[in-house]
Amino acid sequence: MIISCRGIGRSIPSLRAVILLSILLQISELPSSFSASSSLDSFSVTDGKVLELDESNLDTAIASFDYILVDFYAPWCGHCKRLSPELDAAAPVLAGLKQPVVIAKVDTDKYKRVAVKHDIDGYPTLKLFMHGVPMEYHGPRKADLLVRFLKKFVAPDVSVLDSDAAIGEFVETAGSSFPLFIGFGLDESVLLNLARKYKKKAWFSVAKDFSEDVMVSYDFDKVPALVAIQPSYNERNIFYGPFEEKFLEDFVKQNFLPLSVPINSDTLKLLRDDDRKIVLTIVEDETDDASRKLVKLLKAAASANRDIVFGYVGVKQFEEFTDSFGSTKKTELPKMVVWDGNEEYFTVIDSEVIHEEDQGSQITKFLEGYREGRTVQKRISGPSLMGYIKSLNMGVKIAYIMVFLVIIVMIVMGFCMDDEPLRVGTRDQADQGTSSASEPERREYKSGDKED
């Protein structure tokens, strides 16, 4: 068979045109805001849109932006669906900061290699990359609170304040998510190492110029002074030195927590980073008047005993936790124990229960008995501190395990029966079940909740 080369030659231009047109059509179908093959250089952070990334451009985005918060999500996850509009609302505000924070998201159910690379074991997982270095984000997820929280990470390590107005603006901007440390009459170099070390935990500043009114307002009477502020608990503590790093660090670490810590899912996470023993007071209801009066006494004791943490918890508020220490609604309360934060706790002989009469003296007697070693060692009946933290996200995992076991049993029964074959539900049906079970009215969403 003879083939004419001239016919092929004439067809080459038209073939090239078809190929070129096909490429142009494919490019036009890519997302206009931020496609997988588009250049990050063309994206303006001031647009304030959430970037939709994939495995081809995630690393480039992380390297291109100083601060980028990445939402590793799955489209079928109920928590992810509720988080998405919060991120959309926060994105333009964070993009407008002096140091912008970019928000991005990646469907790690689709791009599984991304999930493996970034150790994603539940959805949604939020990670903040600061100059390429990742840290898992456990802060608030409502748009306004998320913005305030992230401002912390783009602020200077130590803010220098040169007037009363600057001090007020600093405190207002910082908000209530972190403790604050203000060094009055101190040079920023004194706090710089600690500020860098604990940037994720607190705000640090030094005030160069201030009035006597500020001294009265912050309750210190000489300089230099380091003032620790717990905005959420309306607490202040003053440190007058010595301003050597060891003593400074002890003071800073002791003031990451309030004088008396309410035990809940959030504060348990904070306690895992504190190696002090925990004097735990268990009450029936931490919101009633009697408990509030007792908490004031605990704060007074905490001021004089900074080498231990004082905490309190109500059976009504956290019964699963209090039950681990043998305390239920039928137990004589309030009672005090010393918890090591793991598997063991100690009762003090003849000082376990705090009666209504002269509770201050009873707290003192309890502390003296503990320090003198008049204790009985016991083992908690529930999880350790880390166990409680991990258990906060276990509900959905358990549900999946139960569904899996039921399906296995049904399959085995199907093999054993002579009837028609067993039909197992589709992924779409499973997804609908997951979505329905995760509606707000069915389960309250907590910061940090994830689904597998």
Coordinates of C-alpha atoms in Angstrom, one line a residue:
M1 CA 0.0 0.0 0.0
I2 CA 1.3 3.4 -1.0
I3 CA 0.8 6.4 1.4
S4 CA 1.0 10.0 0.1
C5 CA 3.3 12.1 2.3
R6 CA 1.9 15.2 0.8
G7 CA -1.6 14.4 2.3
I8 CA -0.1 13.9 5.8
G9 CA 1.9 17.1 5.4
R10 CA -1.2 19.1 4.7
S11 CA -3.0 17.6 7.7
I12 CA -0.2 18.5 10.3
P13 CA -1.3 22.2 10.8
S14 CA -4.9 21.2 11.4
L15 CA -3.8 18.4 13.8
R16 CA -1.7 21.0 15.7
A17 CA -4.7 23.3 15.9
V18 CA -6.9 20.5 17.3
I19 CA -4.2 19.7 20.0
L20 CA -3.8 23.4 20.9
L21 CA -7.5 23.9 21.1
S22 CA -7.8 20.8 23.4
I23 CA -5.1 22.2 25.7
L24 CA -6.8 25.6 25.9
L25 CA -10.1 24.0 26.7
Q26 CA -8.6 22.0 29.5
I27 CA -6.9 25.0 31.0
S28 CA -10.1 27.0 30.8
E29 CA -11.8 24.3 32.9
L30 CA -9.3 24.8 35.8
P31 CA -10.5 26.9 38.8
S32 CA -9.8 30.6 38.0
S33 CA -9.1 31.5 41.6
F34 CA -6.2 29.1 42.3
S35 CA -5.7 26.1 40.0
A36 CA -3.4 23.1 40.6
S37 CA -1.0 24.4 37.9
S38 CA -1.4 28.1 38.4
S39 CA 1.4 30.3 39.8
L40 CA 1.3 31.3 43.5
D41 CA 2.9 34.6 42.5
S42 CA -0.3 35.7 40.8
F43 CA -2.4 35.2 43.9
S44 CA -3.0 38.3 46.1
V45 CA -3.4 37.6 49.8
T46 CA -5.6 40.7 50.1
D47 CA -8.3 38.9 48.0
G48 CA -9.0 37.1 51.3
K49 CA -10.3 33.9 49.7
V50 CA -9.7 30.4 51.0
L51 CA -7.3 28.6 48.7
E52 CA -8.3 25.2 47.5
L53 CA -5.1 23.2 47.2
D54 CA -4.1 19.7 46.3
E55 CA -1.0 17.5 46.4
S56 CA 0.6 19.3 43.5
N57 CA 0.8 22.8 45.0
L58 CA 0.4 22.4 48.8
D59 CA 4.2 22.4 49.4
T60 CA 4.6 25.4 47.1
A61 CA 2.0 27.3 49.1
I62 CA 3.5 26.5 52.4
A63 CA 6.9 27.7 51.1
S64 CA 5.5 30.9 49.6
F65 CA 3.6 32.3 52.5
D66 CA 5.1 33.2 55.9
Y67 CA 1.9 32.2 57.7
I68 CA -0.7 29.8 56.2
L69 CA -3.4 27.9 58.1
V70 CA -4.3 24.7 56.3
D71 CA -7.6 22.8 56.8
F72 CA -7.1 19.1 56.0
Y73 CA -10.7 18.1 55.5
A74 CA -13.0 15.4 54.0
P75 CA -16.1 16.5 52.1
W76 CA -18.3 13.9 53.9
C77 CA -17.3 15.1 57.4
G78 CA -20.0 17.0 59.3
H79 CA -17.5 19.0 61.5
C80 CA -15.7 20.0 58.3
K81 CA -18.9 21.3 56.8
R82 CA -19.6 23.5 59.8
L83 CA -16.0 24.7 59.9
S84 CA -16.0 25.8 56.3
P85 CA -18.1 29.0 56.6
E86 CA -16.1 30.1 59.6
L87 CA -12.9 29.9 57.6
D88 CA -14.5 31.7 54.7
A89 CA -15.5 34.5 57.1
A90 CA -12.1 34.7 58.8
A91 CA -10.0 34.6 55.6
P92 CA -10.5 38.2 54.4
V93 CA -9.8 39.6 57.9
L94 CA -6.6 37.6 58.3
A95 CA -5.5 38.6 54.8
G96 CA -5.8 42.2 55.8
L97 CA -3.4 42.0 58.7
K98 CA -0.1 43.8 58.6
Q99 CA 1.4 40.3 58.6
P100 CA -1.2 38.4 56.5
V101 CA -2.3 34.9 57.4
V102 CA -3.5 32.8 54.4
I103 CA -6.2 30.2 54.9
A104 CA -6.2 27.1 52.6
K105 CA -7.8 23.7 52.5
V106 CA -7.0 20.3 51.1
D107 CA -9.4 17.4 50.5
T108 CA -7.2 14.7 52.1
D109 CA -9.9 12.1 51.6
K110 CA -9.2 12.6 47.9
Y111 CA -5.5 13.3 48.1
K112 CA -4.5 10.5 50.5
R113 CA -0.7 11.0 50.0
V114 CA -1.1 14.4 51.6
A115 CA -2.9 12.8 54.6
V116 CA -0.1 10.4 55.0
K117 CA 2.7 13.0 54.6
H118 CA 1.2 15.4 57.2
D119 CA 0.0 12.7 59.6
I120 CA -3.7 13.4 59.3
D121 CA -5.7 10.9 61.4
G122 CA -9.0 12.7 61.7
Y123 CA -11.1 15.5 60.2
P124 CA -10.9 18.3 60.3
T125 CA -7.3 18.8 61.2
L126 CA -6.0 22.4 61.2
K127 CA -2.2 23.1 60.9
L128 CA -0.6 26.5 61.1
F129 CA 2.6 26.7 59.1
M130 CA 4.9 29.5 60.3
H131 CA 7.8 30.0 57.8
G132 CA 7.2 26.4 56.7
V133 CA 7.2 24.9 60.3
P134 CA 4.0 23.2 61.1
M135 CA 2.1 23.1 64.4
E136 CA -1.4 21.6 64.9
Y137 CA -4.0 24.3 65.7
H138 CA -6.2 23.6 68.7
G139 CA -7.6 27.1 69.2
P140 CA -11.1 28.3 68.7
R141 CA -12.9 27.8 65.4
K142 CA -15.5 30.5 65.3
A143 CA -14.4 33.1 62.8
D144 CA -14.0 36.1 65.2
L145 CA -12.2 34.0 67.9
L146 CA -10.0 32.3 65.3
V147 CA -8.9 35.7 64.0
R148 CA -8.0 37.0 67.4
F149 CA -6.1 33.8 68.2
L150 CA -4.1 33.8 65.0
K151 CA -3.1 37.5 65.5
K152 CA -0.9 36.1 68.3
F153 CA 1.3 34.2 66.0
V154 CA 2.1 37.1 63.6
A155 CA 2.8 39.6 66.4
P156 CA 6.3 40.5 67.4
D157 CA 7.9 38.2 70.0
V158 CA 8.1 41.1 72.4
S159 CA 5.9 44.2 71.8
V160 CA 7.5 47.5 72.8
L161 CA 4.9 49.9 74.4
D162 CA 5.8 53.6 74.7
S163 CA 2.6 55.1 76.3
D164 CA -0.4 54.4 78.4
A165 CA -2.5 54.3 75.2
A166 CA -0.2 51.7 73.6
I167 CA -0.5 49.5 76.7
G168 CA -4.3 49.7 76.6
E169 CA -4.3 48.9 72.8
F170 CA -1.9 45.9 73.4
V171 CA -4.2 44.4 76.1
E172 CA -7.3 45.0 74.0
T173 CA -5.7 43.5 70.9
A174 CA -4.4 40.4 72.8
G175 CA -7.9 39.5 74.0
S176 CA -8.6 36.7 76.4
S177 CA -7.2 33.6 74.6
F178 CA -3.7 33.8 76.1
P179 CA -2.1 35.0 79.3
L180 CA -0.3 38.3 79.0
F181 CA 3.1 39.4 80.4
I182 CA 4.0 43.1 80.6
G183 CA 7.5 44.1 81.8
F184 CA 7.3 47.6 83.2
G185 CA 10.7 49.2 83.2
L186 CA 12.3 46.2 81.6
D187 CA 14.3 46.0 78.4
E188 CA 12.9 43.7 75.7
S189 CA 16.1 41.7 75.7
V190 CA 15.3 40.4 79.2
L191 CA 12.1 38.7 77.9
L192 CA 13.2 37.8 74.4
N193 CA 14.4 34.2 74.9
L194 CA 11.3 33.3 76.9
A195 CA 9.0 35.1 74.5
R196 CA 10.4 33.0 71.6
K197 CA 10.3 29.8 73.6
Y198 CA 6.6 30.3 74.7
K199 CA 5.3 32.3 71.7
K200 CA 2.5 29.7 71.3
K201 CA 1.4 30.1 74.9
A202 CA 1.4 33.8 75.8
W203 CA 1.7 37.4 74.8
F204 CA 4.9 39.3 75.9
S205 CA 5.6 43.0 76.0
V206 CA 7.7 45.6 77.7
A207 CA 6.4 49.1 78.7
K208 CA 9.0 51.8 78.3
D209 CA 6.9 54.8 79.3
F210 CA 3.8 54.8 81.5
S211 CA 2.1 56.9 84.1
E212 CA 1.4 56.4 87.8
D213 CA -2.2 55.8 86.9
V214 CA -1.0 52.6 85.0
M215 CA 0.9 51.5 88.1
V216 CA -2.2 51.8 90.2
S217 CA -4.3 50.1 87.6
Y218 CA -2.0 47.1 87.3
D219 CA -1.3 47.0 91.0
F220 CA 2.5 47.3 91.2
D221 CA 4.3 49.9 93.3
K222 CA 7.9 49.8 92.0
V223 CA 9.9 49.1 88.9
P224 CA 11.1 47.0 87.3
A225 CA 8.1 44.7 87.6
L226 CA 6.7 41.9 85.5
V227 CA 2.9 41.7 85.5
A228 CA 1.2 38.4 84.6
I229 CA -2.4 38.8 83.5
Q230 CA -5.1 36.1 83.1
P231 CA -7.8 38.0 81.1
S232 CA -10.3 35.1 81.2
Y233 CA -10.1 34.9 85.0
N234 CA -9.5 38.5 85.9
E235 CA -6.3 37.6 87.7
R236 CA -2.9 39.4 88.0
N237 CA 0.3 38.5 89.6
I238 CA 3.4 40.6 90.1
F239 CA 7.1 39.6 89.9
Y240 CA 9.8 42.0 91.2
G241 CA 12.8 39.8 90.5
P242 CA 15.4 38.6 90.5
F243 CA 15.3 39.0 86.7
E244 CA 17.6 36.1 85.9
E245 CA 16.2 33.7 83.3
K246 CA 15.7 30.8 85.6
F247 CA 13.5 32.8 88.0
L248 CA 11.7 34.5 85.2
E249 CA 10.9 31.2 83.5
D250 CA 9.5 29.8 86.8
F251 CA 7.2 32.8 87.2
V252 CA 6.1 32.6 83.5
K253 CA 5.4 28.9 83.6
Q254 CA 3.4 29.2 86.8
N255 CA 1.2 31.8 85.3
F256 CA 0.2 30.0 82.2
L257 CA -2.7 28.7 84.3
P258 CA -5.0 30.6 86.6
L259 CA -4.6 30.2 90.4
S260 CA -7.5 27.7 90.5
V261 CA -8.2 25.8 87.3
P262 CA -11.7 24.6 86.3
I263 CA -11.2 21.1 85.0
N264 CA -12.7 20.6 81.6
S265 CA -11.7 19.4 78.1
D266 CA -9.8 22.5 77.3
T267 CA -7.9 22.9 80.6
L268 CA -6.9 19.2 80.6
K269 CA -5.0 19.9 77.4
L270 CA -3.1 22.8 79.1
L271 CA -2.3 20.6 82.1
R272 CA -0.5 18.0 80.0
D273 CA 2.3 20.5 79.5
D274 CA 2.7 21.2 83.3
D275 CA 4.7 18.8 85.4
R276 CA 3.4 20.0 88.7
K277 CA 1.2 17.9 90.9
I278 CA -2.5 18.8 90.9
V279 CA -4.5 19.5 94.1
L280 CA -7.9 18.6 92.8
T281 CA -11.1 19.7 94.7
I282 CA -14.2 17.8 93.7
V283 CA -17.6 19.5 94.4
E284 CA -21.1 18.6 93.5
D285 CA -21.8 21.6 91.3
E286 CA -19.0 24.1 90.6
T287 CA -21.5 26.9 89.7
D288 CA -23.3 27.1 93.1
D289 CA -22.5 29.7 95.7
A290 CA -20.9 27.3 98.2
S291 CA -18.5 26.1 95.5
R292 CA -17.6 29.6 94.4
K293 CA -16.7 30.6 97.9
L294 CA -14.5 27.5 98.2
V295 CA -12.8 28.4 94.9
K296 CA -11.8 31.8 96.4
L297 CA -10.1 30.0 99.3
L298 CA -8.3 27.7 96.8
K299 CA -7.0 30.7 95.0
A300 CA -5.6 32.1 98.2
A301 CA -3.9 28.8 98.9
A302 CA -2.6 28.7 95.4
S303 CA -0.9 32.1 95.8
A304 CA 1.2 30.7 98.7
N305 CA 1.9 27.3 97.0
R306 CA 3.0 28.0 93.5
D307 CA 4.9 24.7 93.2
I308 CA 1.6 22.8 92.8
V309 CA -1.5 23.4 90.6
F310 CA -4.9 23.9 92.2
G311 CA -7.9 22.7 90.2
Y312 CA -11.6 22.1 90.8
V313 CA -14.3 20.1 89.1
G314 CA -18.0 19.5 89.6
V315 CA -19.6 16.1 89.5
K316 CA -22.5 17.7 87.6
Q317 CA -20.2 19.2 85.0
F318 CA -17.8 16.3 84.4
E319 CA -19.1 13.1 86.1
E320 CA -17.1 10.7 83.9
F321 CA -13.9 12.4 85.2
T322 CA -14.9 12.7 88.9
D323 CA -16.0 9.0 88.9
S324 CA -12.3 8.0 88.2
F325 CA -11.5 9.4 91.7
G326 CA -14.4 7.5 93.4
S327 CA -16.6 10.6 93.5
T328 CA -20.2 10.4 92.5
K329 CA -23.4 12.3 93.4
K330 CA -23.7 10.0 96.5
T331 CA -20.1 10.8 97.7
E332 CA -19.6 13.2 100.6
L333 CA -18.4 16.4 99.0
P334 CA -16.4 18.6 98.6
K335 CA -13.3 16.4 98.8
M336 CA -9.6 17.0 98.0
V337 CA -7.0 14.7 96.4
V338 CA -3.6 15.2 94.9
W339 CA -3.4 13.9 91.3
D340 CA -0.1 13.2 89.5
G341 CA -1.9 13.8 86.1
N342 CA -1.5 10.2 85.1
E343 CA -2.6 7.0 86.8
E344 CA -2.2 7.8 90.5
Y345 CA -3.6 10.1 93.1
F346 CA -3.2 10.5 96.8
T347 CA -5.6 11.1 99.6
V348 CA -4.5 12.8 102.8
I349 CA -5.3 10.8 106.0
D350 CA -8.1 12.5 108.0
S351 CA -8.3 15.4 105.5
E352 CA -10.1 14.0 102.5
V353 CA -13.5 15.7 103.0
I354 CA -13.8 19.5 103.3
H355 CA -16.7 20.4 105.7
E356 CA -18.6 23.6 105.6
E357 CA -17.1 25.0 108.8
D358 CA -13.7 26.9 108.5
Q359 CA -12.8 25.5 105.1
G360 CA -9.6 27.7 104.9
S361 CA -8.1 25.9 107.9
Q362 CA -9.1 22.5 106.5
I363 CA -7.3 23.3 103.2
T364 CA -4.2 24.3 105.2
K365 CA -4.4 21.0 107.1
F366 CA -4.8 19.1 103.9
L367 CA -1.7 20.7 102.4
E368 CA 0.4 20.2 105.5
G369 CA -0.6 16.5 105.6
Y370 CA 0.4 16.1 101.9
R371 CA 3.8 17.8 102.3
E372 CA 4.5 15.7 105.5
G373 CA 3.7 12.5 103.6
R374 CA 0.5 11.5 105.5
T375 CA -1.0 10.1 102.4
V376 CA -2.6 7.0 100.9
Q377 CA -1.7 6.2 97.3
K378 CA -4.5 5.1 95.0
R379 CA -5.0 4.4 91.3
I380 CA -7.6 6.1 89.2
S381 CA -10.3 3.9 87.8
G382 CA -10.5 5.7 84.4
P383 CA -8.0 7.0 81.8
S384 CA -4.9 9.0 82.5
L385 CA -4.7 12.7 81.7
M386 CA -3.6 11.9 78.1
G387 CA -6.3 9.3 78.0
Y388 CA -9.0 11.8 78.7
I389 CA -7.6 14.1 76.1
K390 CA -7.6 11.4 73.5
S391 CA -11.1 10.2 74.6
L392 CA -12.5 13.6 73.6
N393 CA -12.3 12.5 69.9
M394 CA -13.1 8.9 70.4
G395 CA -16.9 9.0 70.0
V396 CA -17.0 8.9 66.2
K397 CA -14.2 6.3 66.1
I398 CA -16.2 4.0 68.4
A399 CA -19.3 4.5 66.2
Y400 CA -17.3 3.5 63.1
I401 CA -15.9 0.4 64.8
M402 CA -19.4 -0.7 65.8
V403 CA -20.7 -0.2 62.3
F404 CA -17.7 -2.2 61.0
L405 CA -18.4 -5.1 63.4
V406 CA -22.1 -5.2 62.5
I407 CA -21.3 -5.3 58.8
I408 CA -18.8 -8.2 59.4
V409 CA -21.4 -10.1 61.3
M410 CA -24.0 -9.5 58.6
I411 CA -21.6 -10.7 55.9
V412 CA -20.8 -13.9 57.9
M413 CA -24.5 -14.5 58.3
G414 CA -25.1 -14.0 54.6
F415 CA -22.5 -16.7 53.8
C416 CA -24.2 -19.1 56.1
M417 CA -27.7 -18.6 54.7
D418 CA -29.2 -20.0 51.6
D419 CA -31.3 -16.9 50.9
E420 CA -30.4 -14.2 48.4
P421 CA -26.9 -12.6 48.9
L422 CA -26.5 -10.0 51.5
R423 CA -26.4 -6.4 50.1
V424 CA -24.1 -4.0 51.9
G425 CA -24.9 -0.3 51.8
T426 CA -23.0 2.0 49.4
R427 CA -20.5 4.7 50.4
D428 CA -23.2 7.4 49.6
Q429 CA -25.5 5.8 52.1
A430 CA -22.8 5.6 54.7
D431 CA -21.9 9.3 54.1
Q432 CA -25.6 10.3 54.5
G433 CA -25.7 8.5 57.8
T434 CA -22.5 10.2 59.0
S435 CA -23.8 13.6 58.0
S436 CA -27.1 13.1 59.7
A437 CA -25.5 11.9 62.9
S438 CA -23.2 15.0 63.0
E439 CA -25.9 17.7 62.7
P440 CA -25.6 20.4 65.3
E441 CA -28.9 19.4 67.0
R442 CA -27.7 15.8 67.3
R443 CA -24.2 16.5 68.7
E444 CA -22.7 19.7 70.0
Y445 CA -19.5 20.6 68.1
K446 CA -16.5 21.2 70.3
S447 CA -13.2 22.9 69.3
G448 CA -10.8 20.2 68.2
D449 CA -13.5 17.5 67.4
K450 CA -12.6 15.3 64.5
E451 CA -14.1 12.5 62.5
D452 CA -12.1 9.6 61.1

